[in-house]
PDB file of C-alpha atoms in Angstrom:
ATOM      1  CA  UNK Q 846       0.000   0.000   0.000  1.00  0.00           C
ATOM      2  CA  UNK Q 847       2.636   2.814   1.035  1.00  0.00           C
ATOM      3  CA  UNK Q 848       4.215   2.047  -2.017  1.00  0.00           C
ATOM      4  CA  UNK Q 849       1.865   2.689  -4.451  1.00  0.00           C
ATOM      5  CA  UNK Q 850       1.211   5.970  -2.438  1.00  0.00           C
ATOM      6  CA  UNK Q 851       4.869   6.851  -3.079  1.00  0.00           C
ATOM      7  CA  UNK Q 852       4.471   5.637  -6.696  1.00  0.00           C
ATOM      8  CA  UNK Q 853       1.760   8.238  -7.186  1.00  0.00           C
ATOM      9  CA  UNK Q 854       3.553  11.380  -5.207  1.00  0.00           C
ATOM     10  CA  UNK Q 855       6.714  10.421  -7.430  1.00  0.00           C
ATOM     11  CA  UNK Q 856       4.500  10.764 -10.454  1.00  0.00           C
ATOM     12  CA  UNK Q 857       3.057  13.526  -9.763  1.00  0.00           C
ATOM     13  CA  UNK Q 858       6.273  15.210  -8.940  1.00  0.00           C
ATOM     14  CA  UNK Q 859       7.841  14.561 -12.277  1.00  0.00           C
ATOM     15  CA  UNK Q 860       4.553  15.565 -13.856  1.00  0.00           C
ATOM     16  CA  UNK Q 861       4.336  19.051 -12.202  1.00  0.00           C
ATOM     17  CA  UNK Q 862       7.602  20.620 -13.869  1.00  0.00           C
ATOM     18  CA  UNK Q 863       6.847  19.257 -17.109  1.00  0.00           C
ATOM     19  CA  UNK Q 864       3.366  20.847 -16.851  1.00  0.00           C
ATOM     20  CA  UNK Q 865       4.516  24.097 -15.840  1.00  0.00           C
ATOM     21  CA  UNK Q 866       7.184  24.234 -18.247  1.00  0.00           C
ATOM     22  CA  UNK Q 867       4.344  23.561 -21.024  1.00  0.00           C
ATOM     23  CA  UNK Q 868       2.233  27.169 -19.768  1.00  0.00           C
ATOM     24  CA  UNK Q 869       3.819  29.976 -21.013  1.00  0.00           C
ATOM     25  CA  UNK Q 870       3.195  33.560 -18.959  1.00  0.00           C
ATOM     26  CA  UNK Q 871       1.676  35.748 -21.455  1.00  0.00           C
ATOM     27  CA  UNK Q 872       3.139  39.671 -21.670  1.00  0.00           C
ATOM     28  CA  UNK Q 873       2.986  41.934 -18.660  1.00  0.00           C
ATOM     29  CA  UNK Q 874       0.911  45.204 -20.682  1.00  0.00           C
ATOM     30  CA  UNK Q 875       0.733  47.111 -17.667  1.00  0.00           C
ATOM     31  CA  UNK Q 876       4.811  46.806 -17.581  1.00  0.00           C
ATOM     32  CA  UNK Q 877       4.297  47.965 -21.471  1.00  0.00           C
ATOM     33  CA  UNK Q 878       1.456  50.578 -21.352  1.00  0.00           C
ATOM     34  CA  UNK Q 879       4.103  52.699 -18.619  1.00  0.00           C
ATOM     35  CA  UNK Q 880       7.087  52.498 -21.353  1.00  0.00           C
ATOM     36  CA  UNK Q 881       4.762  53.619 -24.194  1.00  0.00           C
ATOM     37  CA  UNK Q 882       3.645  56.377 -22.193  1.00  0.00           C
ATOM     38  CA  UNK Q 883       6.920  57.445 -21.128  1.00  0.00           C
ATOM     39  CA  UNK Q 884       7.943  57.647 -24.883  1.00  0.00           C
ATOM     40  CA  UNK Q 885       5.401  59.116 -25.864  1.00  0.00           C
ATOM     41  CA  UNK Q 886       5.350  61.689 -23.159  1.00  0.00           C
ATOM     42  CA  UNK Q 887       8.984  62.339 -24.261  1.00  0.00           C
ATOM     43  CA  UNK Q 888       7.262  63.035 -28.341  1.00  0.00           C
ATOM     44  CA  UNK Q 889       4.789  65.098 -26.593  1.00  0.00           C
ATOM     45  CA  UNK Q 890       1.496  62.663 -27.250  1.00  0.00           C
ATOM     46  CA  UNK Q 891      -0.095  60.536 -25.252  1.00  0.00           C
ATOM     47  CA  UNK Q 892      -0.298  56.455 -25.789  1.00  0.00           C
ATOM     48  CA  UNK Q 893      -3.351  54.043 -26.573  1.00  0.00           C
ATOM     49  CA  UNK Q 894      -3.505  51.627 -24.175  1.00  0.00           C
ATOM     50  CA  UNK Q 895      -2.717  48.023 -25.462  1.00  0.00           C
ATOM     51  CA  UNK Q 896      -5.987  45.813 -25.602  1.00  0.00           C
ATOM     52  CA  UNK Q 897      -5.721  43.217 -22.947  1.00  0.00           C
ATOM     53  CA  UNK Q 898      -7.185  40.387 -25.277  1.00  0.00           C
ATOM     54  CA  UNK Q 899      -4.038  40.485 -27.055  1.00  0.00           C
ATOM     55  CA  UNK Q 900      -1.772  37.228 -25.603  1.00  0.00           C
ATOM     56  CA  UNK Q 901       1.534  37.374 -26.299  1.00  0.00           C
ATOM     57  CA  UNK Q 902       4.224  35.191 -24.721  1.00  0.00           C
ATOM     58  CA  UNK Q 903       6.527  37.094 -21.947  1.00  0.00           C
ATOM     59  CA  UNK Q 904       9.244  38.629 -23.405  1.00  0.00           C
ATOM     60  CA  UNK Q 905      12.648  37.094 -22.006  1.00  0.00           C
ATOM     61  CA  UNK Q 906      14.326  40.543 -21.952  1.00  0.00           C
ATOM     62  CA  UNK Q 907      13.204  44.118 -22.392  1.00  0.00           C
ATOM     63  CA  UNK Q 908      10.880  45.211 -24.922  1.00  0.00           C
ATOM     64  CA  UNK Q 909      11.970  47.880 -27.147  1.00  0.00           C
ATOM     65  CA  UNK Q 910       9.639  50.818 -28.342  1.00  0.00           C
ATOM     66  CA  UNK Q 911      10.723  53.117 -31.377  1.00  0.00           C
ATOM     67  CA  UNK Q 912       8.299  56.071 -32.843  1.00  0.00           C
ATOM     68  CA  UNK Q 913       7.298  54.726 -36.362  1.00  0.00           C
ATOM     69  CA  UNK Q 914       5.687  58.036 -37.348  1.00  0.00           C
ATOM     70  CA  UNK Q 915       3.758  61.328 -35.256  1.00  0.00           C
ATOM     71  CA  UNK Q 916       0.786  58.767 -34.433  1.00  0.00           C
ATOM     72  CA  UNK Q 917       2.283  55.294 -34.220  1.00  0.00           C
ATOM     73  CA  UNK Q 918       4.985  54.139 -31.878  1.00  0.00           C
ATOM     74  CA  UNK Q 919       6.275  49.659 -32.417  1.00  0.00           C
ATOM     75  CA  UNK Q 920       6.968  47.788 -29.751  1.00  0.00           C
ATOM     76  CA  UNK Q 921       9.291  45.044 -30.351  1.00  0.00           C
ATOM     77  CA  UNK Q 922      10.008  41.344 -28.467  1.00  0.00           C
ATOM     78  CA  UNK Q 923      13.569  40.515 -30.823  1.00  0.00           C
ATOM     79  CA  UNK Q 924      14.003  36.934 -29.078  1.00  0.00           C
ATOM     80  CA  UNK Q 925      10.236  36.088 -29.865  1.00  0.00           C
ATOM     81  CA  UNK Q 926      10.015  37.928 -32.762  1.00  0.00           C
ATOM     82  CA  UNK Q 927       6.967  39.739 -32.088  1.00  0.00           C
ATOM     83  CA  UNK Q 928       5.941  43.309 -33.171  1.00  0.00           C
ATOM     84  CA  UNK Q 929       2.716  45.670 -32.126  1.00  0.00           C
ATOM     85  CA  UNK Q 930       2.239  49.112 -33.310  1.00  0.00           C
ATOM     86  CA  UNK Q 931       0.639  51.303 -30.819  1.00  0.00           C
ATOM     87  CA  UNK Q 932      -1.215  54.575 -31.654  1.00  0.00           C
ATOM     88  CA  UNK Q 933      -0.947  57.810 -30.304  1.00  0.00           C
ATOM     89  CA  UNK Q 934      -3.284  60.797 -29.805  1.00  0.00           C
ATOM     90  CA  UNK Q 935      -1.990  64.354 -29.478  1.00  0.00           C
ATOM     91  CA  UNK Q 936      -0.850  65.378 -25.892  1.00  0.00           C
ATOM     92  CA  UNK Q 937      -2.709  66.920 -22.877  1.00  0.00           C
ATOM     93  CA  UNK Q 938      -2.733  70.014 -24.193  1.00  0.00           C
ATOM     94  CA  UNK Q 939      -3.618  69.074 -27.453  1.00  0.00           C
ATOM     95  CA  UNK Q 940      -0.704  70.601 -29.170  1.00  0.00           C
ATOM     96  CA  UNK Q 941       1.562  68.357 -31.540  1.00  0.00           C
ATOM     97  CA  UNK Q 942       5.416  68.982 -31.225  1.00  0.00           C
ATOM     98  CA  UNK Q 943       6.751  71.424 -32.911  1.00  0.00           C
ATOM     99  CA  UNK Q 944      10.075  69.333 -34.381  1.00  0.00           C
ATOM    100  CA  UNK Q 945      10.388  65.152 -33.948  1.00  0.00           C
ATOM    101  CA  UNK Q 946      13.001  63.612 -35.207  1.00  0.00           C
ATOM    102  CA  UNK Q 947      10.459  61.446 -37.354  1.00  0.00           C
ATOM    103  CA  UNK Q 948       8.488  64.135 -38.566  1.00  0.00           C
ATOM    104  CA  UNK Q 949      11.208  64.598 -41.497  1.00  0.00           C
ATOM    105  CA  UNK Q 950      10.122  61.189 -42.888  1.00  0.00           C
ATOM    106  CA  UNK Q 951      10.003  61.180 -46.460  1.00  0.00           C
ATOM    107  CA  UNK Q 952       6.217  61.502 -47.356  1.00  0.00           C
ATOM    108  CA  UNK Q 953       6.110  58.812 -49.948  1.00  0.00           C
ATOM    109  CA  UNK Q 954       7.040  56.482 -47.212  1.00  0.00           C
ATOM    110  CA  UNK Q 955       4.309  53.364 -46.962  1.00  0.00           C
ATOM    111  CA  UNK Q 956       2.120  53.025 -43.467  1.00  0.00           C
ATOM    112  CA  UNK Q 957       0.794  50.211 -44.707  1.00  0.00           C
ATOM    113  CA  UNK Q 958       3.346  46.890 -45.600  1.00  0.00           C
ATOM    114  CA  UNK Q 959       2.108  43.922 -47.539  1.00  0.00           C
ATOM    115  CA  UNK Q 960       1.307  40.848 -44.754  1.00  0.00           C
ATOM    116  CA  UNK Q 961       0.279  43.379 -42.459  1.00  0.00           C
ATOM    117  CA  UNK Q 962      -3.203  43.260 -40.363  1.00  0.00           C
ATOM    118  CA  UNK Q 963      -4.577  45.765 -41.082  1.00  0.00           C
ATOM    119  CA  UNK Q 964      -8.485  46.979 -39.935  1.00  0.00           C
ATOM    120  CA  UNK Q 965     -10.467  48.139 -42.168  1.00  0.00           C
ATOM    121  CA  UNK Q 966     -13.993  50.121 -41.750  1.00  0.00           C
ATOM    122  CA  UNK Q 967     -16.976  51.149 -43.407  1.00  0.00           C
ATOM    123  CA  UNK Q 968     -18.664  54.134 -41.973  1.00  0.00           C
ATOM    124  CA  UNK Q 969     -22.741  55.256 -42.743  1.00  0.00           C
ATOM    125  CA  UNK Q 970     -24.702  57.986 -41.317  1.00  0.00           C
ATOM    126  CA  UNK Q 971     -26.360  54.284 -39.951  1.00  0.00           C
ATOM    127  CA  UNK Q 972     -23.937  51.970 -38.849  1.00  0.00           C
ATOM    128  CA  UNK Q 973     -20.354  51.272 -39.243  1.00  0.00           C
ATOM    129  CA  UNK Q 974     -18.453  47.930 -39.787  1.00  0.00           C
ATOM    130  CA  UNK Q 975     -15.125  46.684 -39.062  1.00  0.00           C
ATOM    131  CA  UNK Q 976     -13.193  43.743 -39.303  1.00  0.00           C
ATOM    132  CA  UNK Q 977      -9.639  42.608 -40.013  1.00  0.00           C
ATOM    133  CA  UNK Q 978      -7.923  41.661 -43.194  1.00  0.00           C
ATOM    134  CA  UNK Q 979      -4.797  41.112 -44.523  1.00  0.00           C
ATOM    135  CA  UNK Q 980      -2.368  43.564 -47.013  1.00  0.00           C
ATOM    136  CA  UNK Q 981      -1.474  42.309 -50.131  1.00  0.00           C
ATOM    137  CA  UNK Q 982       0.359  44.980 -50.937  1.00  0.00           C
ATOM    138  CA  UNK Q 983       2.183  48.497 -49.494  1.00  0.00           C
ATOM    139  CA  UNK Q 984       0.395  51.541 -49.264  1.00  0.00           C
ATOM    140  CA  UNK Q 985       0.053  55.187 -48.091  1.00  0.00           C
ATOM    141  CA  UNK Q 986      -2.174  57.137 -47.189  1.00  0.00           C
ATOM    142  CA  UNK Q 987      -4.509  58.155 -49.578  1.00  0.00           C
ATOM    143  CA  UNK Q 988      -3.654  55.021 -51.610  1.00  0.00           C
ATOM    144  CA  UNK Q 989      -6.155  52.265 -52.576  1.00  0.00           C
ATOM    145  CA  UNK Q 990      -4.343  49.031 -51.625  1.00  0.00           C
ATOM    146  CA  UNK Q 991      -5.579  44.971 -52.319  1.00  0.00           C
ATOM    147  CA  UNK Q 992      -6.775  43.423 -49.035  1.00  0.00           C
ATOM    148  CA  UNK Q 993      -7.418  39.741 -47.995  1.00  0.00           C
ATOM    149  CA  UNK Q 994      -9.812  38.562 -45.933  1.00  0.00           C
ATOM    150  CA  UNK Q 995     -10.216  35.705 -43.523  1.00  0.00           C
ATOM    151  CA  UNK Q 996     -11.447  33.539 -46.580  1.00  0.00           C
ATOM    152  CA  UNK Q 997      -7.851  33.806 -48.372  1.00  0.00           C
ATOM    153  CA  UNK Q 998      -9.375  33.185 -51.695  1.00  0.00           C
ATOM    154  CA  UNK Q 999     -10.911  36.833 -52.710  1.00  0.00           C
ATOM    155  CA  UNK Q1000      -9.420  40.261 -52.271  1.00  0.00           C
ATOM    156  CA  UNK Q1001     -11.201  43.734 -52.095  1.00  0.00           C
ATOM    157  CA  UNK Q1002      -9.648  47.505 -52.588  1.00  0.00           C
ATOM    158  CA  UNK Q1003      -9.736  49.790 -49.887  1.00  0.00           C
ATOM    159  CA  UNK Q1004      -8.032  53.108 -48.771  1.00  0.00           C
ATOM    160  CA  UNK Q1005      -5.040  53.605 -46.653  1.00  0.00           C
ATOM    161  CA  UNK Q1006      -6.107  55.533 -43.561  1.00  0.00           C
ATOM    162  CA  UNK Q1007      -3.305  55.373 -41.156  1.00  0.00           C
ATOM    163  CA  UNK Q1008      -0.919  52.854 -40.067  1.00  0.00           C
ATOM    164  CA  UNK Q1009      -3.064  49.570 -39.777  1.00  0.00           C
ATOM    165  CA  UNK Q1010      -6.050  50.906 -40.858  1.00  0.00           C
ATOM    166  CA  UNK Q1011      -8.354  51.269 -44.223  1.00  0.00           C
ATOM    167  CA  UNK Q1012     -11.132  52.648 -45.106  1.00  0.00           C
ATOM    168  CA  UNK Q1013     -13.917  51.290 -47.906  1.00  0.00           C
ATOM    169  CA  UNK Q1014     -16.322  54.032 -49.252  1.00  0.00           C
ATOM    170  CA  UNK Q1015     -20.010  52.861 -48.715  1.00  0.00           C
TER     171      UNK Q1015
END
């Protein structure tokens, strides 16, 4: 009897670490939502917070955040290889900065990169639609761009709005 009881603990010893080690601890975006904001504050703007759906495994070291253009900022997992672009709204006081260092961007530079997600909208005086797709191909704003959706098999046109996000014209 006592050794099937210390049959079972031994088991379940050797089962716990390989069970933990299987669970991965997703991102810490309160950790993330202070960085943005301190770079951002820094730009003079003010950062989205990151929607808390989004699970991401922990990054093993520091995540990195760089200012893509005025109104996006990326933040960057290298080890993991995982990317998020983060949106920002003016500051307090409502006022954009005056010089950034990314403001001299060369204008014909694309927001929009083929295999990004990208979500796109339609907006009515009755209702409004969105939903996520996939870019075919690079685009600016202002530039109609090839889409796919979840389907993978057709494609539909719509217009560059921002980084990430399109617009179709009811």
């Amino acid at each position: 009897m006592s050794r099937s009881i210390f049959a079972t603990l031994a088991a379940c010893a050797i089962a716990a670490p390989i069970a933990a080690q299987g669970q991965t601890a997703t991102e810490d975006w309160q950790a993330i939502d202070a960085l943005t904001a301190t770079v951002a504050s820094a730009l003079g703007r003010t950062a989205v917070p990151i929607d808390r759906r989004i699970k991401l495994a922990r990054c093993p070291e520091p995540a990195t955040v760089t200012a893509i253009d005025a109104n996006t900022l990326a933040v960057r997992c290298a080890p993991l290889g995982w990317r998020l672009r983060v949106a920002m709204t003016a500051g307090v006081d409502g006022a954009l900065p005056v010089a950034a260092p990314f403001a001299r961007a060369a204008p014909s530079a694309p927001v929009v990169r083929r295999g990004d997600h990208v979500r796109v909208s339609i907006d009515t005086p009755n209702y409004s639609i969105s939903y996520a797709a996939i870019a075919v191909e690079d685009g600016r704003v202002g530039d109609s761009i090839a889409l796919r959706g979840s389907d993978r098999k057709s494609t539909l046109s719509a217009t560059v709005t921002g980084p990430g996000a399109a617009r179709i014209d009811p």
